[in-house]
Amino acid sequence: MVGADAILSGFTEVATLSRGPIPRRGVAMEDLARIEKGAIALSGETIAWVGKTSQLRRVVRLRKGGSRWEFPGGVAVPGLVDAHTHLVFAGDRSGEVRRKLRGESYLDIARRGGGLLGTVRATRAASEMALFKEALARLKRMVRWGTTAIEAKSGYGLRLDTELRMLRVVRKLSGATRATIVPTFLGGHAVPPEFAGRPGKYVRDVVDRQIPAVARQGIARFCDVFCEPGFFSPEQSRRILMAGMAAGLGAKIHAEEFVHSGGARVAADLHAVSADHLLAATADDRERLAASGVTAVLLPTTPFASLAGTRSPGREFVDTGVSVALGSDLSPNSWEEAMPLVMAHAVYSGRLTPSEALTAATVNSAHAIGLTGGGRIVPGGRADVACFDVPSVEHLGYRLSPPMPSAVFLGGVPEVRDPSMLELSLSRQRVR
Ligand code: ZN
């Protein structure tokens, strides 16, 4: 018998994502390894068992004091994984919506000292505690939408002290919640005003000063760079990522977001863990990323929020055999916290099937942030599970108004923060 501290049962289906290579590519992205009429048993922070509800009695024993949760007519999926966020920032950019509507592009606004540089000013001026509180509130809302693991970048400091402050906030958030947070150093997000017109000098600051200090403190897992005209060239991006890799940081890159500039090629050459955005990627870029095993992290709500008039080319990437993951790109430019909405955009704009979108938002996103093997419901895996009150898992991605989970288990602990959800969940709890 398998001992359990919590039993979740009554699901119409459980999408386990337990089968197949990691990360998934091509047709393998359709295979959710579903269990109809499924149940899940949790033991401490891990998944002890997953199978048919009809087998529960024979296989699983609920320990004394354990809890039993019934989800009649609902579904369970692995906790969603958000592979690209700028979680930590101060202020907002609500005032830029009108400018975007008048036709100013992201790059126009940035060139005039707004956009990202406005957020840099606000973030530099904010205390560590203020940054922590704001980010924690956002993180809690993300969990409420079913997200259990995220990547979080620095990049609004653009000087050593503030970059480290942001990364300390990320570390503190890890200690303050049960969500898994993977920190990324993004000192190469933009050239700060004090280095205006001297990008080469700033690259040297990132390479010679910032990366060594970040690596010494063991405070980041990845190094990222914004490769785009007006930000960093492919050659500068390559220098920053190679310095990061030499210091033990995995490589990620913001590539081909607005124009085709060569960032995807840098990612392929360096065998980066991921290349992100990729709106302007070419067929040749896709082939290179597929051949070098780089995961494409697509952020389909960002072109929507940027009023860029473009779509995230999900279908093209899946059909080329690139492993595709998803992220919210949560930032003051595209303030998006709900992964089920990202999945809907991946379907209707990126043209993924709902099953492909779920694979991208779980097992593949986990791989893209160094949590390889996560994003699945498998015995021995971390007990991160999102339970939705929808008739099939296809409703994630299908519904434009994103379903909100009825319960989210984070490392085996139910996080039920919304009062209406609390009522819903308690009314469903039936102790036998
Ligand atoms: Zn980004």
GROMACS .gro file of C-alpha atoms and ligand atoms in nm:
model
  433
    1MET     CA    1   0.000   0.000   0.000
    2VAL     CA    2   0.106   0.356  -0.071
    3GLY     CA    3   0.079   0.592   0.227
    4ALA     CA    4  -0.073   0.935   0.155
    5ASP     CA    5  -0.123   1.263   0.339
    6ALA     CA    6  -0.378   1.386   0.085
    7ILE     CA    7  -0.596   1.214  -0.169
    8LEU     CA    8  -0.742   1.407  -0.462
    9SER     CA    9  -1.007   1.212  -0.651
   10GLY     CA   10  -1.318   1.225  -0.864
   11PHE     CA   11  -1.147   1.390  -1.161
   12THR     CA   12  -1.297   1.335  -1.506
   13GLU     CA   13  -0.939   1.327  -1.623
   14VAL     CA   14  -0.588   1.384  -1.499
   15ALA     CA   15  -0.330   1.505  -1.752
   16THR     CA   16  -0.009   1.350  -1.616
   17LEU     CA   17   0.233   1.436  -1.902
   18SER     CA   18   0.419   1.129  -1.775
   19ARG     CA   19   0.516   0.976  -2.111
   20GLY     CA   20   0.771   1.072  -2.370
   21PRO     CA   21   1.100   1.254  -2.410
   22ILE     CA   22   1.185   1.577  -2.226
   23PRO     CA   23   1.140   1.828  -2.369
   24ARG     CA   24   0.858   1.731  -2.602
   25ARG     CA   25   0.874   1.821  -2.971
   26GLY     CA   26   0.646   1.779  -3.271
   27VAL     CA   27   0.363   1.526  -3.238
   28ALA     CA   28   0.484   1.426  -2.888
   29MET     CA   29   0.348   1.763  -2.769
   30GLU     CA   30  -0.006   1.628  -2.823
   31ASP     CA   31   0.037   1.339  -2.581
   32LEU     CA   32  -0.084   1.440  -2.234
   33ALA     CA   33  -0.083   1.083  -2.094
   34ARG     CA   34  -0.433   1.134  -1.959
   35ILE     CA   35  -0.595   0.912  -1.699
   36GLU     CA   36  -0.973   0.908  -1.723
   37LYS     CA   37  -1.160   0.900  -1.391
   38GLY     CA   38  -0.829   0.968  -1.222
   39ALA     CA   39  -0.704   1.027  -0.871
   40ILE     CA   40  -0.379   1.150  -0.717
   41ALA     CA   41  -0.220   1.068  -0.382
   42LEU     CA   42   0.025   1.309  -0.221
   43SER     CA   43   0.281   1.226   0.044
   44GLY     CA   44   0.450   1.524   0.202
   45GLU     CA   45   0.588   1.741  -0.077
   46THR     CA   46   0.580   1.468  -0.339
   47ILE     CA   47   0.334   1.277  -0.552
   48ALA     CA   48   0.299   0.925  -0.413
   49TRP     CA   49   0.066   0.774  -0.669
   50VAL     CA   50  -0.154   0.862  -0.967
   51GLY     CA   51  -0.408   0.630  -1.126
   52LYS     CA   52  -0.776   0.544  -1.159
   53THR     CA   53  -1.011   0.646  -0.878
   54SER     CA   54  -1.144   0.288  -0.890
   55GLN     CA   55  -0.801   0.156  -0.782
   56LEU     CA   56  -0.760   0.397  -0.491
   57ARG     CA   57  -0.893   0.170  -0.216
   58ARG     CA   58  -0.670  -0.118  -0.315
   59VAL     CA   59  -0.352   0.081  -0.355
   60VAL     CA   60  -0.355   0.391  -0.133
   61ARG     CA   61  -0.391   0.425   0.242
   62LEU     CA   62  -0.469   0.770   0.384
   63ARG     CA   63  -0.253   0.840   0.686
   64LYS     CA   64  -0.408   0.956   1.013
   65GLY     CA   65  -0.483   1.327   0.990
   66GLY     CA   66  -0.464   1.317   0.611
   67SER     CA   67  -0.712   1.507   0.396
   68ARG     CA   68  -0.940   1.391   0.122
   69TRP     CA   69  -1.043   1.615  -0.165
   70GLU     CA   70  -1.317   1.543  -0.415
   71PHE     CA   71  -1.334   1.714  -0.753
   72PRO     CA   72  -1.639   1.564  -0.923
   73GLY     CA   73  -1.645   1.660  -1.288
   74GLY     CA   74  -1.313   1.849  -1.266
   75VAL     CA   75  -0.967   1.794  -1.407
   76ALA     CA   76  -0.615   1.797  -1.269
   77VAL     CA   77  -0.305   1.913  -1.453
   78PRO     CA   78   0.054   1.964  -1.338
   79GLY     CA   79   0.104   2.302  -1.173
   80LEU     CA   80   0.162   2.550  -1.457
   81VAL     CA   81   0.516   2.670  -1.518
   82ASP     CA   82   0.578   3.027  -1.633
   83ALA     CA   83   0.911   3.022  -1.815
   84HIS     CA   84   0.967   3.398  -1.857
   85THR     CA   85   0.876   3.673  -1.612
   86HIS     CA   86   1.002   4.014  -1.505
   87LEU     CA   87   0.830   3.963  -1.170
   88VAL     CA   88   1.029   4.221  -0.972
   89PHE     CA   89   0.974   4.585  -1.066
   90ALA     CA   90   0.845   4.911  -0.923
   91GLY     CA   91   0.574   5.135  -1.062
   92ASP     CA   92   0.366   5.075  -1.371
   93ARG     CA   93   0.342   5.198  -1.729
   94SER     CA   94  -0.033   5.250  -1.755
   95GLY     CA   95   0.036   5.595  -1.900
   96GLU     CA   96   0.199   5.436  -2.205
   97VAL     CA   97  -0.118   5.267  -2.327
   98ARG     CA   98  -0.234   5.590  -2.490
   99ARG     CA   99   0.105   5.640  -2.651
  100LYS     CA  100   0.095   5.287  -2.790
  101LEU     CA  101  -0.258   5.349  -2.918
  102ARG     CA  102  -0.135   5.664  -3.095
  103GLY     CA  103   0.114   5.449  -3.283
  104GLU     CA  104   0.432   5.482  -3.080
  105SER     CA  105   0.608   5.148  -3.082
  106TYR     CA  106   0.786   4.985  -2.788
  107LEU     CA  107   1.115   5.088  -2.947
  108ASP     CA  108   0.996   5.450  -3.006
  109ILE     CA  109   0.894   5.486  -2.642
  110ALA     CA  110   1.222   5.335  -2.523
  111ARG     CA  111   1.423   5.569  -2.749
  112ARG     CA  112   1.249   5.867  -2.587
  113GLY     CA  113   1.356   5.755  -2.241
  114GLY     CA  114   1.027   5.589  -2.144
  115GLY     CA  115   0.930   5.225  -2.138
  116LEU     CA  116   1.194   5.005  -1.985
  117LEU     CA  117   1.410   5.301  -1.874
  118GLY     CA  118   1.114   5.450  -1.686
  119THR     CA  119   1.084   5.122  -1.496
  120VAL     CA  120   1.460   5.131  -1.430
  121ARG     CA  121   1.425   5.475  -1.267
  122ALA     CA  122   1.136   5.355  -1.047
  123THR     CA  123   1.309   5.029  -0.954
  124ARG     CA  124   1.639   5.198  -0.862
  125ALA     CA  125   1.446   5.432  -0.633
  126ALA     CA  126   1.251   5.153  -0.461
  127SER     CA  127   1.363   4.986  -0.139
  128GLU     CA  128   1.423   4.613  -0.123
  129MET     CA  129   1.118   4.574   0.100
  130ALA     CA  130   0.894   4.770  -0.138
  131LEU     CA  131   1.009   4.558  -0.432
  132PHE     CA  132   0.953   4.242  -0.228
  133LYS     CA  133   0.599   4.337  -0.127
  134GLU     CA  134   0.491   4.430  -0.478
  135ALA     CA  135   0.641   4.114  -0.629
  136LEU     CA  136   0.491   3.893  -0.359
  137ALA     CA  137   0.144   4.026  -0.433
  138ARG     CA  138   0.189   3.948  -0.802
  139LEU     CA  139   0.329   3.603  -0.727
  140LYS     CA  140   0.031   3.518  -0.508
  141ARG     CA  141  -0.206   3.611  -0.789
  142MET     CA  142  -0.004   3.396  -1.032
  143VAL     CA  143  -0.041   3.099  -0.799
  144ARG     CA  144  -0.414   3.164  -0.780
  145TRP     CA  145  -0.421   3.114  -1.158
  146GLY     CA  146  -0.254   2.774  -1.126
  147THR     CA  147   0.115   2.865  -1.163
  148THR     CA  148   0.344   2.676  -0.926
  149ALA     CA  149   0.688   2.749  -1.074
  150ILE     CA  150   0.828   3.056  -1.246
  151GLU     CA  151   1.146   3.206  -1.377
  152ALA     CA  152   1.211   3.563  -1.253
  153LYS     CA  153   1.461   3.805  -1.406
  154SER     CA  154   1.652   4.102  -1.278
  155GLY     CA  155   1.717   4.370  -1.541
  156TYR     CA  156   1.557   4.690  -1.412
  157GLY     CA  157   1.866   4.788  -1.214
  158LEU     CA  158   2.126   4.797  -1.493
  159ARG     CA  159   2.391   4.862  -1.232
  160LEU     CA  160   2.540   4.618  -0.991
  161ASP     CA  161   2.376   4.731  -0.665
  162THR     CA  162   2.021   4.733  -0.800
  163GLU     CA  163   2.064   4.413  -1.003
  164LEU     CA  164   2.178   4.237  -0.684
  165ARG     CA  165   1.889   4.395  -0.493
  166MET     CA  166   1.642   4.249  -0.744
  167LEU     CA  167   1.801   3.904  -0.723
  168ARG     CA  168   1.793   3.918  -0.342
  169VAL     CA  169   1.420   3.993  -0.367
  170VAL     CA  170   1.377   3.684  -0.586
  171ARG     CA  171   1.564   3.474  -0.329
  172LYS     CA  172   1.353   3.616  -0.048
  173LEU     CA  173   1.034   3.532  -0.243
  174SER     CA  174   1.156   3.172  -0.270
  175GLY     CA  175   1.178   3.158   0.107
  176ALA     CA  176   0.843   3.328   0.162
  177THR     CA  177   0.623   3.108  -0.059
  178ARG     CA  178   0.599   2.745  -0.168
  179ALA     CA  179   0.624   2.843  -0.534
  180THR     CA  180   0.944   2.742  -0.710
  181ILE     CA  181   1.131   3.049  -0.840
  182VAL     CA  182   1.430   3.028  -1.072
  183PRO     CA  183   1.641   3.349  -1.075
  184THR     CA  184   1.790   3.491  -1.396
  185PHE     CA  185   2.042   3.775  -1.419
  186LEU     CA  186   1.944   4.021  -1.695
  187GLY     CA  187   2.196   4.302  -1.653
  188GLY     CA  188   2.200   4.310  -2.033
  189HIS     CA  189   1.839   4.428  -2.057
  190ALA     CA  190   1.923   4.775  -2.190
  191VAL     CA  191   2.205   5.028  -2.191
  192PRO     CA  192   2.147   5.251  -1.884
  193PRO     CA  193   2.141   5.632  -1.921
  194GLU     CA  194   2.485   5.674  -1.761
  195PHE     CA  195   2.631   5.466  -2.045
  196ALA     CA  196   2.419   5.625  -2.320
  197GLY     CA  197   2.603   5.612  -2.652
  198ARG     CA  198   2.867   5.380  -2.506
  199PRO     CA  199   2.707   5.034  -2.519
  200GLY     CA  200   3.048   4.864  -2.550
  201LYS     CA  201   3.155   5.016  -2.221
  202TYR     CA  202   2.838   4.894  -2.051
  203VAL     CA  203   2.889   4.543  -2.192
  204ARG     CA  204   3.233   4.548  -2.029
  205ASP     CA  205   3.069   4.649  -1.699
  206VAL     CA  206   2.826   4.356  -1.727
  207VAL     CA  207   3.101   4.111  -1.822
  208ASP     CA  208   3.380   4.228  -1.590
  209ARG     CA  209   3.187   4.349  -1.286
  210GLN     CA  210   2.824   4.237  -1.273
  211ILE     CA  211   2.847   3.873  -1.384
  212PRO     CA  212   3.140   3.787  -1.153
  213ALA     CA  213   2.962   3.945  -0.854
  214VAL     CA  214   2.634   3.766  -0.933
  215ALA     CA  215   2.814   3.433  -0.978
  216ARG     CA  216   3.013   3.482  -0.655
  217GLN     CA  217   2.692   3.527  -0.459
  218GLY     CA  218   2.531   3.221  -0.621
  219ILE     CA  219   2.220   3.431  -0.662
  220ALA     CA  220   2.121   3.348  -1.023
  221ARG     CA  221   2.090   3.033  -1.228
  222PHE     CA  222   2.073   3.184  -1.577
  223CYS     CA  223   2.217   3.482  -1.763
  224ASP     CA  224   1.994   3.655  -2.020
  225VAL     CA  225   2.035   3.942  -2.266
  226PHE     CA  226   1.804   4.155  -2.484
  227CYS     CA  227   1.937   4.115  -2.839
  228GLU     CA  228   1.762   4.383  -3.045
  229PRO     CA  229   1.867   4.696  -3.237
  230GLY     CA  230   1.895   4.980  -2.985
  231PHE     CA  231   1.973   4.732  -2.708
  232PHE     CA  232   2.249   4.477  -2.768
  233SER     CA  233   2.390   4.346  -3.095
  234PRO     CA  234   2.435   3.973  -3.158
  235GLU     CA  235   2.809   4.010  -3.093
  236GLN     CA  236   2.754   4.196  -2.764
  237SER     CA  237   2.489   3.942  -2.666
  238ARG     CA  238   2.727   3.658  -2.740
  239ARG     CA  239   2.996   3.817  -2.521
  240ILE     CA  240   2.758   3.858  -2.228
  241LEU     CA  241   2.619   3.504  -2.255
  242MET     CA  242   2.964   3.349  -2.293
  243ALA     CA  243   3.083   3.534  -1.982
  244GLY     CA  244   2.774   3.407  -1.799
  245MET     CA  245   2.837   3.050  -1.914
  246ALA     CA  246   3.201   3.070  -1.808
  247ALA     CA  247   3.077   3.176  -1.463
  248GLY     CA  248   2.839   2.880  -1.445
  249LEU     CA  249   2.517   3.052  -1.552
  250GLY     CA  250   2.294   2.889  -1.815
  251ALA     CA  251   2.222   3.099  -2.126
  252LYS     CA  252   1.888   3.253  -2.225
  253ILE     CA  253   1.825   3.526  -2.480
  254HIS     CA  254   1.551   3.773  -2.574
  255ALA     CA  255   1.570   3.720  -2.950
  256GLU     CA  256   1.395   3.840  -3.266
  257GLU     CA  257   1.119   4.022  -3.079
  258PHE     CA  258   1.065   4.327  -3.301
  259VAL     CA  259   1.301   4.283  -3.594
  260HIS     CA  260   1.519   4.001  -3.715
  261SER     CA  261   1.859   4.075  -3.566
  262GLY     CA  262   2.041   3.743  -3.526
  263GLY     CA  263   1.970   3.653  -3.162
  264ALA     CA  264   1.828   3.311  -3.249
  265ARG     CA  265   2.150   3.225  -3.426
  266VAL     CA  266   2.350   3.322  -3.116
  267ALA     CA  267   2.124   3.093  -2.908
  268ALA     CA  268   2.178   2.804  -3.149
  269ASP     CA  269   2.556   2.857  -3.165
  270LEU     CA  270   2.589   2.864  -2.786
  271HIS     CA  271   2.335   2.583  -2.730
  272ALA     CA  272   2.146   2.818  -2.501
  273VAL     CA  273   1.880   2.666  -2.279
  274SER     CA  274   1.616   2.887  -2.440
  275ALA     CA  275   1.554   3.162  -2.692
  276ASP     CA  276   1.254   3.376  -2.604
  277HIS     CA  277   1.000   3.591  -2.799
  278LEU     CA  278   1.108   3.495  -3.157
  279LEU     CA  279   0.825   3.686  -3.329
  280ALA     CA  280   1.052   3.778  -3.621
  281ALA     CA  281   1.238   3.446  -3.638
  282THR     CA  282   1.292   3.301  -3.984
  283ALA     CA  283   1.256   2.943  -4.110
  284ASP     CA  284   1.635   2.919  -4.094
  285ASP     CA  285   1.630   3.026  -3.726
  286ARG     CA  286   1.373   2.759  -3.648
  287GLU     CA  287   1.584   2.490  -3.816
  288ARG     CA  288   1.891   2.600  -3.622
  289LEU     CA  289   1.708   2.604  -3.289
  290ALA     CA  290   1.563   2.257  -3.358
  291ALA     CA  291   1.905   2.120  -3.454
  292SER     CA  292   2.079   2.263  -3.147
  293GLY     CA  293   1.812   2.161  -2.896
  294VAL     CA  294   1.727   2.515  -2.784
  295THR     CA  295   1.376   2.549  -2.639
  296ALA     CA  296   1.168   2.832  -2.786
  297VAL     CA  297   0.993   3.018  -2.504
  298LEU     CA  298   0.697   3.190  -2.669
  299LEU     CA  299   0.520   3.481  -2.501
  300PRO     CA  300   0.199   3.513  -2.700
  301THR     CA  301   0.034   3.785  -2.492
  302THR     CA  302   0.326   4.027  -2.541
  303PRO     CA  303   0.268   4.128  -2.906
  304PHE     CA  304  -0.096   4.176  -2.807
  305ALA     CA  305  -0.004   4.412  -2.521
  306SER     CA  306   0.262   4.587  -2.729
  307LEU     CA  307   0.004   4.655  -3.002
  308ALA     CA  308   0.270   4.517  -3.232
  309GLY     CA  309   0.024   4.369  -3.481
  310THR     CA  310   0.219   4.044  -3.491
  311ARG     CA  311   0.147   3.694  -3.362
  312SER     CA  312   0.362   3.443  -3.182
  313PRO     CA  313   0.452   3.176  -3.440
  314GLY     CA  314   0.381   2.870  -3.224
  315ARG     CA  315   0.253   2.645  -3.503
  316GLU     CA  316   0.561   2.710  -3.717
  317PHE     CA  317   0.793   2.620  -3.429
  318VAL     CA  318   0.611   2.298  -3.337
  319ASP     CA  319   0.598   2.191  -3.701
  320THR     CA  320   0.973   2.247  -3.737
  321GLY     CA  321   1.041   2.019  -3.440
  322VAL     CA  322   1.149   2.289  -3.194
  323SER     CA  323   1.047   2.223  -2.834
  324VAL     CA  324   0.808   2.505  -2.743
  325ALA     CA  325   0.750   2.643  -2.393
  326LEU     CA  326   0.532   2.930  -2.274
  327GLY     CA  327   0.575   3.232  -2.051
  328SER     CA  328   0.368   3.530  -1.944
  329ASP     CA  329   0.645   3.789  -1.990
  330LEU     CA  330   0.489   3.957  -1.687
  331SER     CA  331   0.634   4.309  -1.688
  332PRO     CA  332   0.506   4.667  -1.677
  333ASN     CA  333   0.478   4.652  -2.059
  334SER     CA  334   0.263   4.338  -2.067
  335TRP     CA  335   0.116   4.296  -1.722
  336GLU     CA  336  -0.001   3.938  -1.748
  337GLU     CA  337  -0.015   3.702  -1.452
  338ALA     CA  338  -0.253   3.425  -1.564
  339MET     CA  339  -0.097   3.133  -1.748
  340PRO     CA  340  -0.439   3.003  -1.862
  341LEU     CA  341  -0.474   3.330  -2.058
  342VAL     CA  342  -0.126   3.279  -2.206
  343MET     CA  343  -0.238   2.931  -2.313
  344ALA     CA  344  -0.550   3.072  -2.481
  345HIS     CA  345  -0.332   3.317  -2.675
  346ALA     CA  346  -0.097   3.032  -2.766
  347VAL     CA  347  -0.399   2.860  -2.920
  348TYR     CA  348  -0.581   3.144  -3.093
  349SER     CA  349  -0.280   3.351  -3.190
  350GLY     CA  350   0.002   3.095  -3.184
  351ARG     CA  351  -0.221   2.824  -3.334
  352LEU     CA  352  -0.114   2.550  -3.099
  353THR     CA  353  -0.374   2.292  -3.006
  354PRO     CA  354  -0.492   2.312  -2.643
  355SER     CA  355  -0.296   1.991  -2.571
  356GLU     CA  356   0.021   2.136  -2.721
  357ALA     CA  357  -0.032   2.454  -2.517
  358LEU     CA  358  -0.060   2.248  -2.197
  359THR     CA  359   0.256   2.055  -2.279
  360ALA     CA  360   0.433   2.384  -2.351
  361ALA     CA  361   0.311   2.536  -2.021
  362THR     CA  362   0.414   2.240  -1.805
  363VAL     CA  363   0.683   1.986  -1.894
  364ASN     CA  364   0.850   2.200  -2.161
  365SER     CA  365   0.841   2.522  -1.957
  366ALA     CA  366   0.993   2.336  -1.663
  367HIS     CA  367   1.276   2.217  -1.888
  368ALA     CA  368   1.328   2.571  -2.021
  369ILE     CA  369   1.403   2.700  -1.670
  370GLY     CA  370   1.626   2.417  -1.557
  371LEU     CA  371   1.358   2.216  -1.377
  372THR     CA  372   1.390   1.924  -1.617
  373GLY     CA  373   1.146   1.648  -1.525
  374GLY     CA  374   0.910   1.892  -1.352
  375GLY     CA  375   0.571   1.994  -1.492
  376ARG     CA  376   0.441   1.636  -1.474
  377ILE     CA  377   0.224   1.436  -1.234
  378VAL     CA  378   0.447   1.137  -1.167
  379PRO     CA  379   0.527   0.939  -0.848
  380GLY     CA  380   0.829   1.093  -0.680
  381GLY     CA  381   0.773   1.428  -0.851
  382ARG     CA  382   0.696   1.746  -0.660
  383ALA     CA  383   0.330   1.764  -0.556
  384ASP     CA  384   0.246   2.073  -0.762
  385VAL     CA  385  -0.104   2.021  -0.901
  386ALA     CA  386  -0.368   2.259  -1.036
  387CYS     CA  387  -0.731   2.147  -1.023
  388PHE     CA  388  -0.984   2.310  -1.253
  389ASP     CA  389  -1.360   2.283  -1.256
  390VAL     CA  390  -1.387   2.221  -1.632
  391PRO     CA  391  -1.510   1.911  -1.816
  392SER     CA  392  -1.183   1.834  -1.998
  393VAL     CA  393  -0.826   1.959  -1.998
  394GLU     CA  394  -0.887   2.096  -2.348
  395HIS     CA  395  -1.090   2.374  -2.185
  396LEU     CA  396  -0.756   2.523  -2.084
  397GLY     CA  397  -0.656   2.694  -2.401
  398TYR     CA  398  -1.004   2.666  -2.546
  399ARG     CA  399  -1.171   2.918  -2.313
  400LEU     CA  400  -1.084   3.281  -2.374
  401SER     CA  401  -1.200   3.378  -2.027
  402PRO     CA  402  -0.938   3.172  -1.851
  403PRO     CA  403  -1.062   2.916  -1.599
  404MET     CA  404  -0.944   2.980  -1.244
  405PRO     CA  405  -0.840   2.672  -1.049
  406SER     CA  406  -1.067   2.547  -0.774
  407ALA     CA  407  -0.756   2.439  -0.585
  408VAL     CA  408  -0.380   2.458  -0.632
  409PHE     CA  409  -0.144   2.227  -0.444
  410LEU     CA  410   0.206   2.364  -0.397
  411GLY     CA  411   0.449   2.103  -0.271
  412GLY     CA  412   0.153   1.909  -0.133
  413VAL     CA  413  -0.004   2.205   0.048
  414PRO     CA  414  -0.337   2.339  -0.077
  415GLU     CA  415  -0.315   2.711  -0.151
  416VAL     CA  416  -0.669   2.840  -0.146
  417ARG     CA  417  -0.644   3.212  -0.104
  418ASP     CA  418  -0.951   3.351  -0.271
  419PRO     CA  419  -1.251   3.349  -0.032
  420SER     CA  420  -1.490   3.221  -0.299
  421MET     CA  421  -1.244   2.944  -0.384
  422LEU     CA  422  -1.214   2.855  -0.018
  423GLU     CA  423  -1.585   2.806   0.010
  424LEU     CA  424  -1.594   2.604  -0.310
  425SER     CA  425  -1.312   2.379  -0.199
  426LEU     CA  426  -1.437   2.322   0.153
  427SER     CA  427  -1.784   2.235   0.029
  428ARG     CA  428  -1.612   1.973  -0.184
  429GLN     CA  429  -1.401   1.825   0.088
  430ARG     CA  430  -1.551   1.502   0.206
  431VAL     CA  431  -1.379   1.314   0.482
  432ARG     CA  432  -1.447   0.943   0.482
  433ZN      ZN  433   1.136   3.953  -2.122
   0.00000   0.00000   0.00000
